[in-house]
Coordinates of C-alpha atoms in Angstrom, one line a residue:
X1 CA 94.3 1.9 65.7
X2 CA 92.4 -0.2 67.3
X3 CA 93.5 -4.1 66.9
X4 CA 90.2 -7.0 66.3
X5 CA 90.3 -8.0 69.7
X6 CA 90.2 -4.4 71.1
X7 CA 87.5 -3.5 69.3
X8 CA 85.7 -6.5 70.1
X9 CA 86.0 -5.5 73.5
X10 CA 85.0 -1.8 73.2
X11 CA 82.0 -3.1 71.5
X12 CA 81.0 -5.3 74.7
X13 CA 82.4 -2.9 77.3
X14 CA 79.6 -0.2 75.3
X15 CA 76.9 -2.8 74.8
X16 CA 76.7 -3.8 78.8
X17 CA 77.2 -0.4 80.1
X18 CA 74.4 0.7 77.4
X19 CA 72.4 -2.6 78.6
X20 CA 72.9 -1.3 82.4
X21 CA 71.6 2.1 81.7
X22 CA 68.4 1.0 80.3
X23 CA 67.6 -1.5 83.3
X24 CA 68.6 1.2 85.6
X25 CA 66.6 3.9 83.9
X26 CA 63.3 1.4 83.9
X27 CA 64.0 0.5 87.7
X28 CA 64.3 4.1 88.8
X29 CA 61.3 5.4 86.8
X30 CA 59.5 2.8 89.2
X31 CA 61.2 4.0 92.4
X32 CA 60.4 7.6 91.6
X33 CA 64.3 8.5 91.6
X34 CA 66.5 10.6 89.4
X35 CA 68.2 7.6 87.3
X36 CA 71.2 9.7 87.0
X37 CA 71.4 9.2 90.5
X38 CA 70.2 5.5 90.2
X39 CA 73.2 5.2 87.7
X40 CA 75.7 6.4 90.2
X41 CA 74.9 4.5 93.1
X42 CA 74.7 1.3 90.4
X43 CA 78.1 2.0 89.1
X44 CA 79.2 1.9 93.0
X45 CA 77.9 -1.0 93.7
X46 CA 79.7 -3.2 90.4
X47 CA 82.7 -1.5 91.9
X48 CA 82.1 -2.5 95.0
X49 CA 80.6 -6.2 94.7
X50 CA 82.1 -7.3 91.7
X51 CA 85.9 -7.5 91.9
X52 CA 87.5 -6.4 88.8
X53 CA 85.1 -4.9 87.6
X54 CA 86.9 -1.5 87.6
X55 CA 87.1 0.1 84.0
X56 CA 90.1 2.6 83.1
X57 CA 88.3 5.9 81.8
X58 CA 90.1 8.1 80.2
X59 CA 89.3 11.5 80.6
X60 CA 89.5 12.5 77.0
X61 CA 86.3 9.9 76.4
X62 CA 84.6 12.4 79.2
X63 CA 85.9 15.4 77.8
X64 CA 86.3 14.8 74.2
X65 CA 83.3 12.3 73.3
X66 CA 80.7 12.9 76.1
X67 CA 81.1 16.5 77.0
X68 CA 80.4 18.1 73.4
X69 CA 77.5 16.1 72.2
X70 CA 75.8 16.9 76.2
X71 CA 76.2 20.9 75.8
X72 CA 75.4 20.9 71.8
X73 CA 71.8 19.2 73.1
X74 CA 71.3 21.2 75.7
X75 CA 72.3 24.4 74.0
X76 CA 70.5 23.7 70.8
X77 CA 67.3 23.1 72.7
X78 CA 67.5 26.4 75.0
X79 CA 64.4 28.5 74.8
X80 CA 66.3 31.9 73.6
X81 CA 63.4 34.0 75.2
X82 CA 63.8 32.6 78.2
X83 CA 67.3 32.3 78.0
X84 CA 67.2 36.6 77.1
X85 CA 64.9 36.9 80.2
X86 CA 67.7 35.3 82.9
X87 CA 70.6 35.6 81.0
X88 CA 71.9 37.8 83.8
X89 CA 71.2 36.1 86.1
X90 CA 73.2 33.2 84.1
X91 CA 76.3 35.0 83.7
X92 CA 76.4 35.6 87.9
X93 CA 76.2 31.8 88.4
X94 CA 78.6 31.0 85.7
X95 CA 81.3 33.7 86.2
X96 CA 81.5 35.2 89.5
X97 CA 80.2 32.6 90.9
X98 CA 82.5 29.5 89.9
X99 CA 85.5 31.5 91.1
X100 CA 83.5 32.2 94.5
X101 CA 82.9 28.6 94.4
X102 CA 86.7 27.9 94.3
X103 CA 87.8 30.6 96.1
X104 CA 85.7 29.2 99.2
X105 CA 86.9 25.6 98.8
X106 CA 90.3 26.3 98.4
X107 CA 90.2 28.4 101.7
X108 CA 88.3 25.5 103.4
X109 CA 90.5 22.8 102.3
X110 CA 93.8 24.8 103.3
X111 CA 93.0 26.3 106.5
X112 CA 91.0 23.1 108.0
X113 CA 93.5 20.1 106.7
X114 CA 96.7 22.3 105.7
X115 CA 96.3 21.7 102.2
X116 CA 98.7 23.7 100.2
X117 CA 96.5 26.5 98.8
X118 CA 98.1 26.6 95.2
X119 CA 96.6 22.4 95.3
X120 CA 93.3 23.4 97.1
X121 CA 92.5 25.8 94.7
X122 CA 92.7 23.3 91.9
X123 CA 90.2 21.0 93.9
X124 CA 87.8 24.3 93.6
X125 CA 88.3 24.7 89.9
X126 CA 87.5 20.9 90.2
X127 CA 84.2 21.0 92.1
X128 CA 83.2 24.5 90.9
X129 CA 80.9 23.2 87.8
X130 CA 77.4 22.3 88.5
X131 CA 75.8 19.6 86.8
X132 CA 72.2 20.2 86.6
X133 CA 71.0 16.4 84.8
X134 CA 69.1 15.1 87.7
X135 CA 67.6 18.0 88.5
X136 CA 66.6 19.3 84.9
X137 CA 64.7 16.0 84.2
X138 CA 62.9 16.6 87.8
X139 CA 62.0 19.8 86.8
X140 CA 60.5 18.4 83.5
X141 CA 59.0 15.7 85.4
X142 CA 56.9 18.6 87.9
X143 CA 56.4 21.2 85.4
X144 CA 59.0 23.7 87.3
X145 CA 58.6 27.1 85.6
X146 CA 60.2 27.4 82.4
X147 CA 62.6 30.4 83.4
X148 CA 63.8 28.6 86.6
X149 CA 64.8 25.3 84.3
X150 CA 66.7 28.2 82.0
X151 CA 68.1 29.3 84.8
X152 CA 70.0 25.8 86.0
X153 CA 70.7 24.4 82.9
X154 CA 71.9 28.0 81.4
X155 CA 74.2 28.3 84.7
X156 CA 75.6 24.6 84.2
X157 CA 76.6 25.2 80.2
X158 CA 78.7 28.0 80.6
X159 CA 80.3 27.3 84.0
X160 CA 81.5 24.2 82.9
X161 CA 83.9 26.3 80.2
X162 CA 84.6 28.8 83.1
X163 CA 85.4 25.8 85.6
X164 CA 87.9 24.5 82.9
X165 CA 89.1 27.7 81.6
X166 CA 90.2 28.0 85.5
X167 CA 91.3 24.6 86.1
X168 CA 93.8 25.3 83.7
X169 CA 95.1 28.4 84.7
X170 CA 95.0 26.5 88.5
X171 CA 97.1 23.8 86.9
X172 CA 99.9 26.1 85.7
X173 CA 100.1 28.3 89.1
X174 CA 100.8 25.1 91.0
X175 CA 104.1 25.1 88.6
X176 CA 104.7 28.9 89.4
X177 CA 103.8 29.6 85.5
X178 CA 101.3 32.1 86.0
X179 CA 100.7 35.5 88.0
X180 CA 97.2 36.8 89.3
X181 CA 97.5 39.8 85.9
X182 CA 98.0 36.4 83.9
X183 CA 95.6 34.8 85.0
X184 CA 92.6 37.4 84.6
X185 CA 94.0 38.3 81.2
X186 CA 94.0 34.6 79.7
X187 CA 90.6 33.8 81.8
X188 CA 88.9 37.2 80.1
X189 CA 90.6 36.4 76.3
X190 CA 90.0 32.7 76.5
X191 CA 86.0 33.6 77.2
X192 CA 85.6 36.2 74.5
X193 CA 87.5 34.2 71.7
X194 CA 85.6 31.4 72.5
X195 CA 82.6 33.4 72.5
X196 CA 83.6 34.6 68.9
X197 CA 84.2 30.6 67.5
X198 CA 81.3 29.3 68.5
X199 CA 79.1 32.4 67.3
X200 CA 80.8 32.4 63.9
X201 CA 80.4 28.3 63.8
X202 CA 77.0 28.4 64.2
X203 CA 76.0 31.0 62.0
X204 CA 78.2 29.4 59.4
X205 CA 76.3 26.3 60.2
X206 CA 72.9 28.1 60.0
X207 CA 73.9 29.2 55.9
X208 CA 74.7 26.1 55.2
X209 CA 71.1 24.4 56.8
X210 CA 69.2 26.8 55.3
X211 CA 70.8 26.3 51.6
X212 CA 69.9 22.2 51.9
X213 CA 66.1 21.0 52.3
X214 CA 67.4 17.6 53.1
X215 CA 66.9 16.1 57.2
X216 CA 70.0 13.7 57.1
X217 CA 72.2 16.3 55.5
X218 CA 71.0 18.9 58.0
X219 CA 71.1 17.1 61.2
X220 CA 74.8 15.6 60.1
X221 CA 75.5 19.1 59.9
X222 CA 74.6 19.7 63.6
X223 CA 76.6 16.6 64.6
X224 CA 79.6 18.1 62.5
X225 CA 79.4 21.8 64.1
X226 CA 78.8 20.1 67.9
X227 CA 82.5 18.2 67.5
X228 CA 83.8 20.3 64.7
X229 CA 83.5 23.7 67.1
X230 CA 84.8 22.1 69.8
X231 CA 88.3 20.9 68.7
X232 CA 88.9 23.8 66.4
X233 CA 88.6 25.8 70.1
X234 CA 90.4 23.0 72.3
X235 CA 93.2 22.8 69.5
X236 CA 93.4 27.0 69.7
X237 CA 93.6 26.1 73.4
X238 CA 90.6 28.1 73.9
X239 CA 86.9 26.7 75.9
X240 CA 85.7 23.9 73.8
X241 CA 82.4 24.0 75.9
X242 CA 82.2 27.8 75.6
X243 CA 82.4 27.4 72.1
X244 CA 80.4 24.1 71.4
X245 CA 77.3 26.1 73.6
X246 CA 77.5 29.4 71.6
X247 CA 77.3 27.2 68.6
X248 CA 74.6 25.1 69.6
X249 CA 72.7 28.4 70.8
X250 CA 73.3 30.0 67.6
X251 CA 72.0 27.2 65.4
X252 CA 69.0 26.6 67.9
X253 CA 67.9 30.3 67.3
X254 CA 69.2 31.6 64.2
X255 CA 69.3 28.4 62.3
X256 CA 66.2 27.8 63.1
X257 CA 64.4 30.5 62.3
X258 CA 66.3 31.1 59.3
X259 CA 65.8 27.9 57.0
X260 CA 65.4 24.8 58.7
X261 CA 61.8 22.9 57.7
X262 CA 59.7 21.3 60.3
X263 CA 61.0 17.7 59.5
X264 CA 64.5 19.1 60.1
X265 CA 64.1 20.3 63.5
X266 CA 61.9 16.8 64.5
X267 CA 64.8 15.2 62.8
X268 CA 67.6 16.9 64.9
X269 CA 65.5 17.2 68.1
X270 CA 64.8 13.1 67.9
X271 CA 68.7 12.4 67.3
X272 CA 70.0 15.0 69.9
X273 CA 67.4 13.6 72.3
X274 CA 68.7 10.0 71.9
X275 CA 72.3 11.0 72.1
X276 CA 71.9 12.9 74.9
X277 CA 70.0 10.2 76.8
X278 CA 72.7 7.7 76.0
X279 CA 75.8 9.8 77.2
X280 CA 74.7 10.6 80.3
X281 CA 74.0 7.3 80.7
X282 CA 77.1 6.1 80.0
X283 CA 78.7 9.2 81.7
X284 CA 76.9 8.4 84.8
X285 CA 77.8 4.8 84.8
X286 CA 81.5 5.4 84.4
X287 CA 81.3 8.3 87.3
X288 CA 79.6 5.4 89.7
X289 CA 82.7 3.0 88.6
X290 CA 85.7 5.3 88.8
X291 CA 84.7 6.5 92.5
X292 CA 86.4 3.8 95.2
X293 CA 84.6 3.7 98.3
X294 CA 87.9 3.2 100.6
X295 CA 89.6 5.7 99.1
X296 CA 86.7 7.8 100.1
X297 CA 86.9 6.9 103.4
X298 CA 90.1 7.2 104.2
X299 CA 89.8 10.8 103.0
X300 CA 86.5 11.4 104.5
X301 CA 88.0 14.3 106.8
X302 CA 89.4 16.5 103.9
X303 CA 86.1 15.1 101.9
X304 CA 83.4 16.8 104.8
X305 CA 85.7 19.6 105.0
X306 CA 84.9 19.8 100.9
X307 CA 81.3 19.9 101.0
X308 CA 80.6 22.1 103.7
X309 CA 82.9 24.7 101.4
X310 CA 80.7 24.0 98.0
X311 CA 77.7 24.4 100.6
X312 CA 78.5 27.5 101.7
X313 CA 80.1 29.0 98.8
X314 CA 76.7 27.9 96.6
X315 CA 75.1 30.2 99.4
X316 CA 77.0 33.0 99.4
X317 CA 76.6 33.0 95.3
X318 CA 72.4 32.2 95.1
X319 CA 71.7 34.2 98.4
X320 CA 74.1 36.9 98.6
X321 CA 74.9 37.8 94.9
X322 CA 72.0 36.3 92.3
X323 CA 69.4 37.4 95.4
X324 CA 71.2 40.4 96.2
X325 CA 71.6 41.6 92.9
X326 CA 68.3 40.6 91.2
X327 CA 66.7 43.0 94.3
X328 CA 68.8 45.7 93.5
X329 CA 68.2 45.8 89.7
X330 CA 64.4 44.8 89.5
X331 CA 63.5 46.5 93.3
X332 CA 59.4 46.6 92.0
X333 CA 58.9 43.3 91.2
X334 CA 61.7 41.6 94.0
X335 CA 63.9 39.8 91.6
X336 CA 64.1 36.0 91.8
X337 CA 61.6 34.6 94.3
X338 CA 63.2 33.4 97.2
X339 CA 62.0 30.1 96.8
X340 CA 63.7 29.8 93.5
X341 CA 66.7 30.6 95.7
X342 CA 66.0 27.5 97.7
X343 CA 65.7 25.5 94.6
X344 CA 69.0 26.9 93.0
X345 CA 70.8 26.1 96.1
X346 CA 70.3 22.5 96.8
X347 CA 70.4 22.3 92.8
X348 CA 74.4 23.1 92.9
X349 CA 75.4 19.3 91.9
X350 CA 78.5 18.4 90.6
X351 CA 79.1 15.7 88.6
X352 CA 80.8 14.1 85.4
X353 CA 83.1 16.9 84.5
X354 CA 84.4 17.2 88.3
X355 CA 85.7 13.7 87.7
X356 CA 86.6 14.0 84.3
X357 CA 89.0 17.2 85.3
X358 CA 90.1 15.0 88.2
X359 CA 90.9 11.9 86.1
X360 CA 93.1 14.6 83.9
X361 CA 95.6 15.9 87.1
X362 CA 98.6 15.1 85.3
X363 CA 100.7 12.2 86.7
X364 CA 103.3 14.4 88.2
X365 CA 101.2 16.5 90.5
X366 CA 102.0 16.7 94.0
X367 CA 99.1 14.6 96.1
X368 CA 97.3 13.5 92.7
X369 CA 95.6 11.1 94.4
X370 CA 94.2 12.3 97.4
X371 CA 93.0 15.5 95.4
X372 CA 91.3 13.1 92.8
X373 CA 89.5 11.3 96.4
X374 CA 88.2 15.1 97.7
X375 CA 87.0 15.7 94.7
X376 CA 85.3 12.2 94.2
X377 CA 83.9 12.1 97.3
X378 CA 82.2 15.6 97.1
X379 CA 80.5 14.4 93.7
X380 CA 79.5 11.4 95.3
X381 CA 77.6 13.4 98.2
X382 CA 76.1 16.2 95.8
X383 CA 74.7 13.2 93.4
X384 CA 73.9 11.4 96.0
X385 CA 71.9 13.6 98.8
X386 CA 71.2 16.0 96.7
X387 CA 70.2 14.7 93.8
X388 CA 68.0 12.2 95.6
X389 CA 66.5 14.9 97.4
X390 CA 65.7 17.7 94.8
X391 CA 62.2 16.2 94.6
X392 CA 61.3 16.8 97.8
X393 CA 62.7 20.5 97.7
X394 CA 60.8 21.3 94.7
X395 CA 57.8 20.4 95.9
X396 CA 58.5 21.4 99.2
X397 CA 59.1 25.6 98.5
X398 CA 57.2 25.3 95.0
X399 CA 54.3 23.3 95.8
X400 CA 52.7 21.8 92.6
X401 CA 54.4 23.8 90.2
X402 CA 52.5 23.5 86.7
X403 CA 53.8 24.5 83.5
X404 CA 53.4 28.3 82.9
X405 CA 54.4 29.3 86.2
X406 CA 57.4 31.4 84.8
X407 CA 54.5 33.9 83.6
X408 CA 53.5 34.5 87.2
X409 CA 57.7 35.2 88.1
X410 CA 60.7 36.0 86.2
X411 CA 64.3 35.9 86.4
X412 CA 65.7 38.2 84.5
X413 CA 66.6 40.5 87.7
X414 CA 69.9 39.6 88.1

């Protein structure tokens, strides 16, 4: 337990990070930046300008506290048609893909700086997750087309599961605990029985809503299946994130339709919304204050080395297998436009749960600390030029995208 003065503290520590967040937010609205972005660079600068300023973040406040309540929201407010419509394209992004993503980094890293592969491989599973936050709330901003949005935040919620599902198994090859029919096996069961919690959560959830005609009770309800789902799957040692996401799916679709009143879903929507906005804050904040600039420097070599792998293996994954694929499957109407492509590429960020995996590496791992700096400073550059960027690159291959557009072109090639 916590003891008075403790909590005291946690109170401040929550009220001035919360405080920062809002002035951040207003300044960057002025500035026409992402303010998830804004947050970063801010939480780099009190790092850097204000000496002890550094806060100890633990990881399970990132993955524990943060991570659920971001996925439930995002999950819960997925359009399921839309969702239907690129769903394979989703699964190419979020499966295939993250290993790709890893498999490229780890190669990178050992070939180029002599990285022992076993260690490089767990800076992929580290930096295989995209984080799509910025560039969701630029889409909303421009009116992207509906199907694209679907397409980056889908990809995002179930490749961070897959990224930890394989950080884990990355973890226990480094100690010679695993081989590669091991691996596959627990990577395959620990998707499906994840799969199965979440889906059996949320329709359990979805009975219950649609037996109560009562907002508070109902939107507690979602707050209790968002946590609940995800430590009855993280204590099974399954995907909490896999789980929490079919469950937030599931009660978005089915629950919705099944029972829950108008008031209900402006109820839940308003509280999710607000949540939402204030962990990624606050997840932004601490991201900005756990990265140390020298650190970063000193690794810079290792760290270029780093993104010019996530560069090239987010290529070969949009270009070679969404593009390839979607062409092959929907030859009449060419798949995913190729400026979608574009758009998909650049939107590869990675973010908060990069560096809450990296905060995790137990204490014992060989070069714990210079993996934690690669994978810092590849966070820093994705947030940083890419997320200041996206803008630009929307507009740039979309033009003036209004909303509608996904009528015009769909994704569900791949």
């Amino acid at each position: 337990m916590l003891s008075g003065d403790q909590t005291v503290e946690t109170v401040e520590q929550f009220t001035a990070l919360l405080a920062a967040a809002v002035l951040v937010a207003l300044i960057s609205r002025r500035i026409g930046i992402p303010y998830t972005v804004a947050l970063v660079v801010f939480g780099l600068g009190v790092a850097v300008f204000v000496p002890g300023s550094s806060v100890a973040i633990s990881p399970d406040l990132v993955l524990l506290v943060l991570l659920p309540g971001l996925v439930f929201e995002a999950s819960f407010q997925t359009d399921i048609d839309s969702l239907r419509r690129t769903f394979g394209g989703i699964a190419i992004l979020a499966i295939p893909g993250v290993l790709i993503s890893a498999a490229v980094v780890a190669l990178a890293l050992n070939l180029a700086t002599g990285l022992s592969l076993d260690l490089a491989f767990v800076v992929g599973a580290m930096v295989s997750a995209t984080d799509p936050v910025a560039v969701i709330a630029t889409f909303k901003r421009l009116g992207a087309p509906r199907n694209l949005s679907t397409l980056v935040e889908g990809e995002s919620l179930f490749n961070d599961g897959t990224a930890i599902v394989v950080f884990a198994i990355a973890l226990r090859a480094v100690g010679g605990e695993v081989t590669a029919a091991d691996a596959v096996s627990s990577f395959v069961l620990t998707l499906v029985v994840s799969f199965i919690i979440g889906a059996v959560a949320g329709f359990a959830a979805s009975r219950v809503v649609a037996t109560v005609d009562d907002h508070l009770i109902e939107t507690t309800v979602s707050v209790l299946l968002a946590y609940g789902t995800y430590i009855i799957a993280d204590t099974l040692h399954e995907s909490g994130v896999i789980a929490t996401v079919v469950a937030g799916i599931t009660l978005g679709s089915y629950g919705r339709r099944r029972g829950m009143s108008e008031r209900t879903q402006e109820a839940i929507d308003t509280v999710w919304e607000f949540l939402a906005f204030v962990m990624t804050a606050i997840i932004f904040l601490l991201v900005g204050l756990a990265i140390s600039v020298g650190d970063i420097v000193d690794s810079a070599e290792a760290i270029i080395v780093g993104i010019l792998a996530v560069l090239i293996g987010r290529a070969l994954v949009t270009y070679g297998m969404l593009g390839g694929a979607s062409r092959l499957v929907r030859r009449p109407s060419g798949g995913v436009p190729i400026g979608w492509l574009h758009v998909l590429f650049w939107a590869g960020l990675r973010g908060a749960v990069a560096v809450a995996l990296a905060l995790s590496l137990p204490e014992d791992l060989p070069q714990r600390a210079h993996l934690q700096t690669i994978t810092f400073g590849i966070v820093l550059f994705t947030l940083i030029a890419q997320g200041g960027t996206i803008s630009w690159v929307v507009r740039k291959v979309l033009g003036d995208p209004t909303p509608g557009t996904e009528a015009q072109a769909t994704t569900g090639a791949a």
